Coordinates of C-alpha atoms in Angstrom, one line a residue:
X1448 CA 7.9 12.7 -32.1
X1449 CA 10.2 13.3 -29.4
X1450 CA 13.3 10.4 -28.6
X1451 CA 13.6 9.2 -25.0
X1452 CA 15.6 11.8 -23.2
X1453 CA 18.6 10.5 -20.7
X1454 CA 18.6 12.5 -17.3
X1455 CA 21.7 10.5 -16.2
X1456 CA 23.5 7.0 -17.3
X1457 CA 20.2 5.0 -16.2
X1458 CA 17.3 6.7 -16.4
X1459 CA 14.8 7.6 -19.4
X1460 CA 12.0 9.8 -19.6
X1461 CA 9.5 8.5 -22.3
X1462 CA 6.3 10.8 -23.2
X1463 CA 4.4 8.2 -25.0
X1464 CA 4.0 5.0 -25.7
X1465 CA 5.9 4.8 -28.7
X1466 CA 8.9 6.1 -26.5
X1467 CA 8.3 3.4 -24.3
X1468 CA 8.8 1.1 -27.5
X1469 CA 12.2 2.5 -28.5
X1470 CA 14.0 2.9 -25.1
X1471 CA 12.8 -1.3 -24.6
X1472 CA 14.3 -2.0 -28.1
X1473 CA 17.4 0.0 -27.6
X1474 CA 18.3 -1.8 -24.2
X1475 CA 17.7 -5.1 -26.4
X1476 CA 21.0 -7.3 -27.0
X1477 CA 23.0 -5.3 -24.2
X1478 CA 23.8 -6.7 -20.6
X1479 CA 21.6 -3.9 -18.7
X1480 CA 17.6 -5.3 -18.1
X1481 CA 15.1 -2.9 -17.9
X1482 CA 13.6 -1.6 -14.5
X1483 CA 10.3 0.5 -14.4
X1484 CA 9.4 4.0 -11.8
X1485 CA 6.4 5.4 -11.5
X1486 CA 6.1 9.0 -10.8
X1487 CA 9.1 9.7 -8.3
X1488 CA 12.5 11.0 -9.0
X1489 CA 15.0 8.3 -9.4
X1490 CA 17.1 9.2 -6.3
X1491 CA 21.2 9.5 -7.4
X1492 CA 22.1 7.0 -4.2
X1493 CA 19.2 4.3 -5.7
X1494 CA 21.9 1.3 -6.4
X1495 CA 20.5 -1.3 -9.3
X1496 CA 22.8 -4.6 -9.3
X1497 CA 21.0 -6.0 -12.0
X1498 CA 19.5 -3.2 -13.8
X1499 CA 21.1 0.1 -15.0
X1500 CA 18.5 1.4 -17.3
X1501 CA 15.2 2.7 -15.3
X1502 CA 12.6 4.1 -17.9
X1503 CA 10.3 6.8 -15.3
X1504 CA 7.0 7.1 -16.8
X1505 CA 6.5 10.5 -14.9
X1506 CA 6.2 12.2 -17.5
X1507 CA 3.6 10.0 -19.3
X1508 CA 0.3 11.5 -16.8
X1509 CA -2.0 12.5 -18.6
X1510 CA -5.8 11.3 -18.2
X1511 CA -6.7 10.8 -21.8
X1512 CA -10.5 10.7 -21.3
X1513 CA -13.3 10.1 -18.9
X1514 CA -16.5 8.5 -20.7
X1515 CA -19.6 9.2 -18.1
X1516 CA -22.0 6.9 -19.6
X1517 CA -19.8 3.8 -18.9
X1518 CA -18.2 5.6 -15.4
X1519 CA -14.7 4.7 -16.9
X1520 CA -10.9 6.9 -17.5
X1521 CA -8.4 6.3 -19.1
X1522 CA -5.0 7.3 -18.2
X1523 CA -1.4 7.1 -18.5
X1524 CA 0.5 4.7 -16.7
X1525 CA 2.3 7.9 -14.8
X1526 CA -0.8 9.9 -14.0
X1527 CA -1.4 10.3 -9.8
X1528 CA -4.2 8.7 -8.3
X1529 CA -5.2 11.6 -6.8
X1530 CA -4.8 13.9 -9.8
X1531 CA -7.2 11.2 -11.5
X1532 CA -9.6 11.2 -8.5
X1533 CA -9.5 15.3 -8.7
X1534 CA -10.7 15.4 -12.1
X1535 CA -13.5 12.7 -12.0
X1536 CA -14.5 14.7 -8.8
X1537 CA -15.9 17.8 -11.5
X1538 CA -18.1 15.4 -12.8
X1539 CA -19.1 13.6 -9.3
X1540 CA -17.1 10.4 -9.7
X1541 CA -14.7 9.1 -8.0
X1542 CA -12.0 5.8 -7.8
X1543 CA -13.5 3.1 -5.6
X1544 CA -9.6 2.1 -4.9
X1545 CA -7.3 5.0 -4.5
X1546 CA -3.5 4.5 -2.6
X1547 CA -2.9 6.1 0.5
X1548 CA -0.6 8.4 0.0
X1549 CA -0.7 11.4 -3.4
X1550 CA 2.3 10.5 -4.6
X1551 CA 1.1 6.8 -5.9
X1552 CA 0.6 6.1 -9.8
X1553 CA -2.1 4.4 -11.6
X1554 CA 0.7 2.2 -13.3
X1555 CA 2.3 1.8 -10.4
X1556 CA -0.4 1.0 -8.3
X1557 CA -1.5 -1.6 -10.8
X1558 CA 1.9 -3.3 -10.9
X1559 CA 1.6 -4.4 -7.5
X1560 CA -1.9 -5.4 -7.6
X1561 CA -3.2 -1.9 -5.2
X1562 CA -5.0 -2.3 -2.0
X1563 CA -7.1 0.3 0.8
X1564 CA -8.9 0.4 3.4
X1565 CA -11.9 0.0 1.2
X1566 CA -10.8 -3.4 -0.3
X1567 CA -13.6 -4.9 2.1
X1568 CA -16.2 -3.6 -1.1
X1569 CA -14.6 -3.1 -4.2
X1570 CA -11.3 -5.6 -4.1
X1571 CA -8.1 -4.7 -5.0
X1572 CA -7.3 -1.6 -7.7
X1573 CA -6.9 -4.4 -9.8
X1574 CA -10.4 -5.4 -9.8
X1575 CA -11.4 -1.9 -11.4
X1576 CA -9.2 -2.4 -14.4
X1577 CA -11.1 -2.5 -17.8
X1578 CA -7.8 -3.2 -20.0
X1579 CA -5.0 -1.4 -21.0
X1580 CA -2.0 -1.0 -23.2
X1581 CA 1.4 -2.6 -22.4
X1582 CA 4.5 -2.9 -24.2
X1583 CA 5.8 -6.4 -24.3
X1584 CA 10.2 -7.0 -22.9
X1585 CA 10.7 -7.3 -27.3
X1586 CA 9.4 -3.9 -27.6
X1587 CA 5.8 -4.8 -29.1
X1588 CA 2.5 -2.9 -28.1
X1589 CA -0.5 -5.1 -27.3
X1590 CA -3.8 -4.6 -25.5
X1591 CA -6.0 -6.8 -22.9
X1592 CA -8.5 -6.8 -20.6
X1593 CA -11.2 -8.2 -18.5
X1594 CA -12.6 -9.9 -21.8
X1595 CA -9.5 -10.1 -24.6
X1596 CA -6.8 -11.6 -24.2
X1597 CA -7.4 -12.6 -20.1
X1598 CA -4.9 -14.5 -19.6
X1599 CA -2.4 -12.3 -20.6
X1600 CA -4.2 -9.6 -18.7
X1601 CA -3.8 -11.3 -15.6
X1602 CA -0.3 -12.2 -15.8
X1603 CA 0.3 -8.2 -16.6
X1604 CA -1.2 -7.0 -13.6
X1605 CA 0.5 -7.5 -10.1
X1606 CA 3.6 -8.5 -12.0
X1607 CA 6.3 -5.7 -11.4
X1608 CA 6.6 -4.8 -14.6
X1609 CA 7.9 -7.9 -15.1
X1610 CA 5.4 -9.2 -18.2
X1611 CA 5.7 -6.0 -19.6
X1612 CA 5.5 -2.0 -18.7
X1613 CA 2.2 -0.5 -18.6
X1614 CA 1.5 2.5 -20.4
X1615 CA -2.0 3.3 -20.4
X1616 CA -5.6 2.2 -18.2
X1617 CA -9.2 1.9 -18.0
X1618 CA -10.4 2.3 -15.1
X1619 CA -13.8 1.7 -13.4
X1620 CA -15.8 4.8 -11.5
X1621 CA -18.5 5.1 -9.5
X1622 CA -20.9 7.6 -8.4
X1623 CA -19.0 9.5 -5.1
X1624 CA -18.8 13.4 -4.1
X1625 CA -15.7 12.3 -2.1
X1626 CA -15.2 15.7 -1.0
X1627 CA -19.2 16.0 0.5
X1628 CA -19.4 12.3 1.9
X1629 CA -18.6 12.6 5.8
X1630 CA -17.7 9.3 7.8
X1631 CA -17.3 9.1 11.7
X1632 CA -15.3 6.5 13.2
X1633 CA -16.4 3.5 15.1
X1634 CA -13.4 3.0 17.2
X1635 CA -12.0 0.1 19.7
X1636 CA -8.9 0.2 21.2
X1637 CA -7.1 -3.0 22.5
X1638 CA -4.2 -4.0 24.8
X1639 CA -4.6 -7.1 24.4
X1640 CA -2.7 -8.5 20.9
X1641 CA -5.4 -12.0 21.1
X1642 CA -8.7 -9.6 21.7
X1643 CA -7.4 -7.1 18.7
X1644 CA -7.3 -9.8 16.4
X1645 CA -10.6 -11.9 17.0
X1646 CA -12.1 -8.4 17.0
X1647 CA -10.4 -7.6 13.3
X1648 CA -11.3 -11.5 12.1
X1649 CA -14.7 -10.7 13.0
X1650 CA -15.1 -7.3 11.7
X1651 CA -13.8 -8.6 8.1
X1652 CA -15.9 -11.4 8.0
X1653 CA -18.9 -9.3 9.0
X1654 CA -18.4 -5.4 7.3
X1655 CA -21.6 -4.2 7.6
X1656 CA -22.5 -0.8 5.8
X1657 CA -18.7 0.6 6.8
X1658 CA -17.4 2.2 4.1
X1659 CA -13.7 2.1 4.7
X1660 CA -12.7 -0.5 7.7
X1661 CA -8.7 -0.5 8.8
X1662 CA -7.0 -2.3 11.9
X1663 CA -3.3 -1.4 13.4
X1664 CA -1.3 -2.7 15.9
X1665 CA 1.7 -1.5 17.4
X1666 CA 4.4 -3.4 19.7
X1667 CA 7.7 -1.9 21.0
X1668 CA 11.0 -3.1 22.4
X1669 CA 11.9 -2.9 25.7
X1670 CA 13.3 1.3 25.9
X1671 CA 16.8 1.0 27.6
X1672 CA 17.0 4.6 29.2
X1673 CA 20.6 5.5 30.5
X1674 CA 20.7 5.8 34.3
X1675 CA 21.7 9.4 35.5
X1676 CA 23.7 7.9 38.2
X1677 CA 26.1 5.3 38.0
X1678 CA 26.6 2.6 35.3
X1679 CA 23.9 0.7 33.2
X1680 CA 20.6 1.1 31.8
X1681 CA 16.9 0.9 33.1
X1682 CA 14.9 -1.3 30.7
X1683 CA 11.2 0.5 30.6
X1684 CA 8.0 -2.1 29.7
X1685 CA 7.1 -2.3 25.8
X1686 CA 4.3 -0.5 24.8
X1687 CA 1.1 -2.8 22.9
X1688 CA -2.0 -1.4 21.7
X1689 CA -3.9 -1.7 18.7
X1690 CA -6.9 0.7 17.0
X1691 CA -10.1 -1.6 14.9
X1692 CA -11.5 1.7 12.9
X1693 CA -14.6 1.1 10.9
X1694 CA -15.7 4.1 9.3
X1695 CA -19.6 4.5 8.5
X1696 CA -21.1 7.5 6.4
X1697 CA -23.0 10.0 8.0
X1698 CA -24.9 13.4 7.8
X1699 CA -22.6 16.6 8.1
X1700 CA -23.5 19.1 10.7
X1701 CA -22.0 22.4 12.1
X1702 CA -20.1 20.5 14.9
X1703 CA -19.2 17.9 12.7
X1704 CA -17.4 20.0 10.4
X1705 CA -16.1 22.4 13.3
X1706 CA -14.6 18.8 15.0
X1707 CA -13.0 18.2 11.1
X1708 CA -11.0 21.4 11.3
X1709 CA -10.0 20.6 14.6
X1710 CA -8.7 17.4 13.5
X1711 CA -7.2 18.7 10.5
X1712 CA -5.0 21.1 12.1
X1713 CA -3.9 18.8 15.3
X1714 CA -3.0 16.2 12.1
X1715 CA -0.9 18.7 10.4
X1716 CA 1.2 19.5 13.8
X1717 CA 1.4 16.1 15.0
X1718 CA 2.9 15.3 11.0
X1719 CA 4.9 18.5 11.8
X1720 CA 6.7 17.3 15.1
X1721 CA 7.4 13.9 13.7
X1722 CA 8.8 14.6 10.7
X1723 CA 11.4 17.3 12.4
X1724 CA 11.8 15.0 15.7
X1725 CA 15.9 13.9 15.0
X1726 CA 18.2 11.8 16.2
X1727 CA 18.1 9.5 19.4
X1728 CA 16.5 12.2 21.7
X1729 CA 13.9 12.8 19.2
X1730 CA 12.6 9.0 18.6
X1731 CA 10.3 8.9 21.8
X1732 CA 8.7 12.2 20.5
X1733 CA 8.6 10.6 16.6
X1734 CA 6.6 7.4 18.2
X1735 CA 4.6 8.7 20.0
X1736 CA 3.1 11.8 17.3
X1737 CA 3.6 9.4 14.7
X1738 CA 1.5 6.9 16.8
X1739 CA -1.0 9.3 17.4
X1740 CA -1.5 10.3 13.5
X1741 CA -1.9 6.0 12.9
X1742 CA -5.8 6.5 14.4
X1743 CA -8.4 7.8 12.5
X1744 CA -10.3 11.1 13.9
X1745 CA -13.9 11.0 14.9
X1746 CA -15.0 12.7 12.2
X1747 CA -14.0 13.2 8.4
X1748 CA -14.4 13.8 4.6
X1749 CA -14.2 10.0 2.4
X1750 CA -10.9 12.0 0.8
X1751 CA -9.7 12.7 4.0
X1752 CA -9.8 9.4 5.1
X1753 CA -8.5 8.3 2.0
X1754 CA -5.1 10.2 2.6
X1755 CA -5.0 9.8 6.1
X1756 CA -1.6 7.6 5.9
X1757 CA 0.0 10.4 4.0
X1758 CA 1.3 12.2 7.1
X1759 CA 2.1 8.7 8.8
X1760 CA 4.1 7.3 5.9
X1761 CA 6.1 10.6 5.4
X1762 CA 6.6 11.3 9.1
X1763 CA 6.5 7.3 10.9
X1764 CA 7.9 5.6 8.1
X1765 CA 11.9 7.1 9.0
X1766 CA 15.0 4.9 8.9
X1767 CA 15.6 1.4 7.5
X1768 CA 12.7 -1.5 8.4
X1769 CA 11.5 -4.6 6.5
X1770 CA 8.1 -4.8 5.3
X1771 CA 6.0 -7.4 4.3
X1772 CA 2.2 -8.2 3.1
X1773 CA 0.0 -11.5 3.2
X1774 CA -3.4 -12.1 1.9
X1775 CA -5.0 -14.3 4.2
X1776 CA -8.0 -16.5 3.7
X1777 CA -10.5 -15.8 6.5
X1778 CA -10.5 -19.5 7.5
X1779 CA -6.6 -18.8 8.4
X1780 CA -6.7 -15.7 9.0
X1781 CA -6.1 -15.5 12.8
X1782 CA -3.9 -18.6 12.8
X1783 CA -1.6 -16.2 10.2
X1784 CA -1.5 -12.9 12.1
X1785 CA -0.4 -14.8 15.2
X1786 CA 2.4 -16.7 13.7
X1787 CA 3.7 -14.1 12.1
X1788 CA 3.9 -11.7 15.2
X1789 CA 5.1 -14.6 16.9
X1790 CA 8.2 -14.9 14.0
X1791 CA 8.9 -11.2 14.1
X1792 CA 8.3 -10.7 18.1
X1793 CA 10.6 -14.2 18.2
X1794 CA 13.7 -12.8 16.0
X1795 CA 13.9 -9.4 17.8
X1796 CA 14.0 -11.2 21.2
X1797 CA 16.7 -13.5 20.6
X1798 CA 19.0 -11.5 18.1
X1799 CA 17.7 -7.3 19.1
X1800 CA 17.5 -7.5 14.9
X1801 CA 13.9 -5.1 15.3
X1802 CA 12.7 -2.4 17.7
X1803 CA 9.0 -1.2 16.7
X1804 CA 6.8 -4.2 15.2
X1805 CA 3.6 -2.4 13.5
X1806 CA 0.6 -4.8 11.8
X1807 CA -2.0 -3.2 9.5
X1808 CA -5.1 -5.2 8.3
X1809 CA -7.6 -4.8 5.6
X1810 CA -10.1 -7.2 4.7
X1811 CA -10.0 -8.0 0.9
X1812 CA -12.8 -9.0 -1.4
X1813 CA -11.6 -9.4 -4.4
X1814 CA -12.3 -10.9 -7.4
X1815 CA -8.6 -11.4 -9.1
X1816 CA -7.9 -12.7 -5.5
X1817 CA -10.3 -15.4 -5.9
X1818 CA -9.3 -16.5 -9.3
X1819 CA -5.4 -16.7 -8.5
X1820 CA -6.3 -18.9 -5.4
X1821 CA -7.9 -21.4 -7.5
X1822 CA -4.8 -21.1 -10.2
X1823 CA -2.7 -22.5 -7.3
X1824 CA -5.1 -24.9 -5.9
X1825 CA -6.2 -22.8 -3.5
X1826 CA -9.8 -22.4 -1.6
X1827 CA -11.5 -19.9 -2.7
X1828 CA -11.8 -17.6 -0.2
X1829 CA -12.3 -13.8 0.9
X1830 CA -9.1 -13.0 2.6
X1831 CA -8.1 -9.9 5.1
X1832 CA -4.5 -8.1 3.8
X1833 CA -2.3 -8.4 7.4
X1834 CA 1.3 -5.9 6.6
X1835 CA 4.1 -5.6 9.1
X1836 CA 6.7 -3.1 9.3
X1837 CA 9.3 -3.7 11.6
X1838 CA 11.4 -1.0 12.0
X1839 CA 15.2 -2.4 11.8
X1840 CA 18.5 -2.4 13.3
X1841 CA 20.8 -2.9 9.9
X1842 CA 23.8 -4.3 11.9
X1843 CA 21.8 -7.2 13.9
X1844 CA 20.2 -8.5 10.5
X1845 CA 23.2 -9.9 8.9
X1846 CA 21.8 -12.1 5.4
X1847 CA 21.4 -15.3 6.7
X1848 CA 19.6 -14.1 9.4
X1849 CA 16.9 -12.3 6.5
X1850 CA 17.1 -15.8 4.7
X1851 CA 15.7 -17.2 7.6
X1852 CA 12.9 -15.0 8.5
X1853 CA 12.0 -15.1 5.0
X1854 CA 12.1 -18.8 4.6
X1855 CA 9.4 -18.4 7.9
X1856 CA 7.4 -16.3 6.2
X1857 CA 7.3 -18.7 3.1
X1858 CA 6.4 -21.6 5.4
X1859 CA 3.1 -20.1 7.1
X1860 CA 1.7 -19.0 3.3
X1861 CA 2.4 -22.4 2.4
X1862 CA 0.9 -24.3 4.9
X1863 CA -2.3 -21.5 5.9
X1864 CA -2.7 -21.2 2.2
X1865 CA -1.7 -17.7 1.7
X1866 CA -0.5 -15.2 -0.6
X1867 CA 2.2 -12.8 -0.5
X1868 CA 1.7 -9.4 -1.6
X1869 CA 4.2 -8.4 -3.6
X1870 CA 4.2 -4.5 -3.1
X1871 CA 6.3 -1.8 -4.4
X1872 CA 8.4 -1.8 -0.8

């Protein structure tokens, strides 16, 4: 059996779990802690104050084997979501939960707890977890699950890594041609920030039959626009809209696949002109094609859907920006969207520390959910996910300024009894 094999002074590349074991008891006793990746390519500019041994479970994808009678597979921490989802597919099942973009790992994905835009059904990724194998921070293997060991199951999953590094799943199935299931898109569009999110409360606390359900909201600075003549600038008006998409299954016909290509393609070029729109001249083009790949399309595949964020993220997601995620309880829920616009919206008026402010919502019904509420005294409630991105300029957010948006942040979860979602970001 193979030893772990060192790509550079801080990364290891185990293939099982028993190389897992040895790299964790060979950083033992020195000053270096341990930090886990996924699938992706340790990048040579990543900086790690605290921890210069990464273990990269990459190579450790393999699905070890799919048992139809119980609708469960098993996997290795490293294998892709989508490569996992492919391969139940041949034997029409599918992943209730999958990420939203290829790239994501079951592992990694269970680390932070793993949320989509079907949440509103089947809960978190979490929620579809059977067990699964771990090694311990001393090097030790151990199993648990739904029903052995709980307790140590739960403080596992959504930890980081932290309790100990995953390297192997079991994960629930169900019965999906993913590929054959066509949804079209009930779509409203707001101006209005208040109407968007008494529409979204409403949606989440009343799904329906929508299969996947997502709301976004978008809100721009002022654009300062260099006047041709003279000195100064022209300060344009923001731009504020939002999208509620719920997305309802459907029967395919010829237009409806003919509309699918369509959308395809125009998806591909939009992805194409923001990801190659550079520089200062090109950021009005980037926003606005990247702000026309956030919708979803009228008409579409379940996988499609699935994926849909994999052109935004690569093409919207450019340059520095501070990202956060908050499981609200319905009861709160509004009262938590608006204060934290209102926090974010507040800071980039008063110090020009953001440009774009961007709010995604989910509603979540999820079972782990429910239980950690009542670990911290918590109602138990169904909650909606709200996530804002706020795209940053780096020199107007000195530390103390993060320390106090942060310190904001930990104020409304505390007092609208919310959770933070501690994502990969």
């Amino acid at each position: 059996m193979s030893t772990p094999q060192t790509v550079s002074a801080e990364e290891y590349l185990p293939r099982d779990t028993a190389d897992v074991v040895r790299t964790v008891r060979n950083s033992r006793g020195r000053a270096e802690r341990l930090a886990v990746r996924g699938g992706e390519q340790v990048e040579d500019t990543l900086t790690l104050p605290d921890q210069r041994t990464v273990v990269s479970l990459r190579r450790m994808n393999s699905v070890l084997d799919i048992n139809l009678g119980r609708r469960t597979v098993r996997v290795q921490a490293g294998a892709k979501l989508s490569d996992i989802d492919r391969r139940l597919g041949a034997h029409g099942l599918g992943l209730p939960i999958v990420g939203d973009h290829r790239d994501i790992t079951a592992g990694g994905f269970a680390s932070v707890g793993g949320v989509s835009s079907a949440s509103h059904r089947y809960g978190l990724f979490i929620d579809q977890i059977v067990d699964l194998e771990y090694v311990d921070p001393d090097g030790r293997i151990g199993t648990c699950g739904r029903h052995h060991h709980t307790e140590r199951f739960h403080r596992i999953l959504g930890a980081g890594g932290r309790a100990g590094i995953i390297t192997a799943l079991t994960l629930d199935a169900v019965d999906i041609d993913k590929d054959h299931t066509w949804l079209t898109t009930d779509a409203d569009r707001f101006l209005d920030f208040d109407s968007f999110v008494e529409h979204a409360h409403t949606e989440i606390a009343n799904p329906g039959n929508a299969a996947l359900q997502v709301g976004r909201w978008v809100d721009t600075a002022p654009l300062k626009v260099a006047r041709p003549v003279g000195t100064g600038h022209v300060q344009l008006g923001t731009v504020r809209f939002g999208q509620w998409s719920s997305l309802y299954p459907t029967t395919p016909t010829r237009s409806l696949r003919a509309r699918r290509e369509v959308g395809t393609r125009t998806r591909k070029s939009l992805g194409a002109i923001a990801s190659h729109a550079g520089g200062k001249a090109g950021m009005p083009v980037r926003n606005a094609a990247a702000g026309a790949l956030m919708f979803a399309p009228k008409v579409l595949t379940l996988r499609d859907a699935e994926y849909l964020a994999d052109t935004v993220i690569s093409s919207s997601e450019r340059g520095p920006a501070y990202r956060v995620g908050i499981f609200a309880p319905l009861s709160t829920y509004a009262s938590v969207f608006y204060r934290l616009h209102d926090l974010f919206s507040g800071h980039r008026e008063r110090t020009g520390c953001f440009t774009v402010i961007s709010a995604m919502t989910y509603g979540v019904r999820s079972s782990y959910l429910r239980d950690e509420a009542a670990a911290r005294n918590l109602p138990a409630e169904d909650h909606g996910l709200i996530t804002f991105t706020c795209r940053l300029r780096p020199s107007a957010l000195p530390s103390e300024l993060l320390r106090d948006i942060v310190a904001g942040i930990d104020e409304i979860c505390a007092s609208e009894h919310a959770m933070r979602y501690e994502s990969a970001d």
